[in-house]
PDB file of C-alpha atoms in Angstrom:
ATOM      1  CA  MET W1310       5.814   1.243 -15.673  1.00  0.00           C
ATOM      2  CA  GLY W1311       2.214   2.154 -14.845  1.00  0.00           C
ATOM      3  CA  LEU W1312       1.430  -1.277 -13.356  1.00  0.00           C
ATOM      4  CA  SER W1313       4.629  -1.287 -11.240  1.00  0.00           C
ATOM      5  CA  PHE W1314       3.818   2.197  -9.838  1.00  0.00           C
ATOM      6  CA  LEU W1315       0.254   1.286  -9.157  1.00  0.00           C
ATOM      7  CA  GLY W1316       1.308  -1.948  -7.372  1.00  0.00           C
ATOM      8  CA  THR W1317       3.786  -0.143  -5.182  1.00  0.00           C
ATOM      9  CA  ARG W1318       1.145   2.495  -4.289  1.00  0.00           C
ATOM     10  CA  VAL W1319      -1.415  -0.166  -3.461  1.00  0.00           C
ATOM     11  CA  ILE W1320       1.108  -2.059  -1.237  1.00  0.00           C
ATOM     12  CA  LYS W1321       2.050   1.155   0.520  1.00  0.00           C
ATOM     13  CA  GLU W1322      -1.630   2.050   1.165  1.00  0.00           C
ATOM     14  CA  LEU W1323      -2.311  -1.524   2.424  1.00  0.00           C
ATOM     15  CA  LEU W1324       0.662  -1.302   4.817  1.00  0.00           C
ATOM     16  CA  MET W1325      -0.537   2.014   6.179  1.00  0.00           C
ATOM     17  CA  LEU W1326      -4.019   0.607   6.617  1.00  0.00           C
ATOM     18  CA  CYS W1327      -2.746  -2.462   8.487  1.00  0.00           C
ATOM     19  CA  ARG W1328      -0.662  -0.345  10.774  1.00  0.00           C
ATOM     20  CA  PHE W1329      -3.685   1.948  11.422  1.00  0.00           C
ATOM     21  CA  ILE W1330      -6.039  -0.980  12.105  1.00  0.00           C
ATOM     22  CA  LEU W1331      -3.644  -2.847  14.442  1.00  0.00           C
ATOM     23  CA  PRO W1332      -1.264  -0.430  16.133  1.00  0.00           C
TER      24      PRO W1332
END
């Protein structure tokens, strides 16, 4: 369950970063 939670968090952060870099 730890790995799944970490993965989801990483993906969410990556998505936010992408949206911030290229609006």
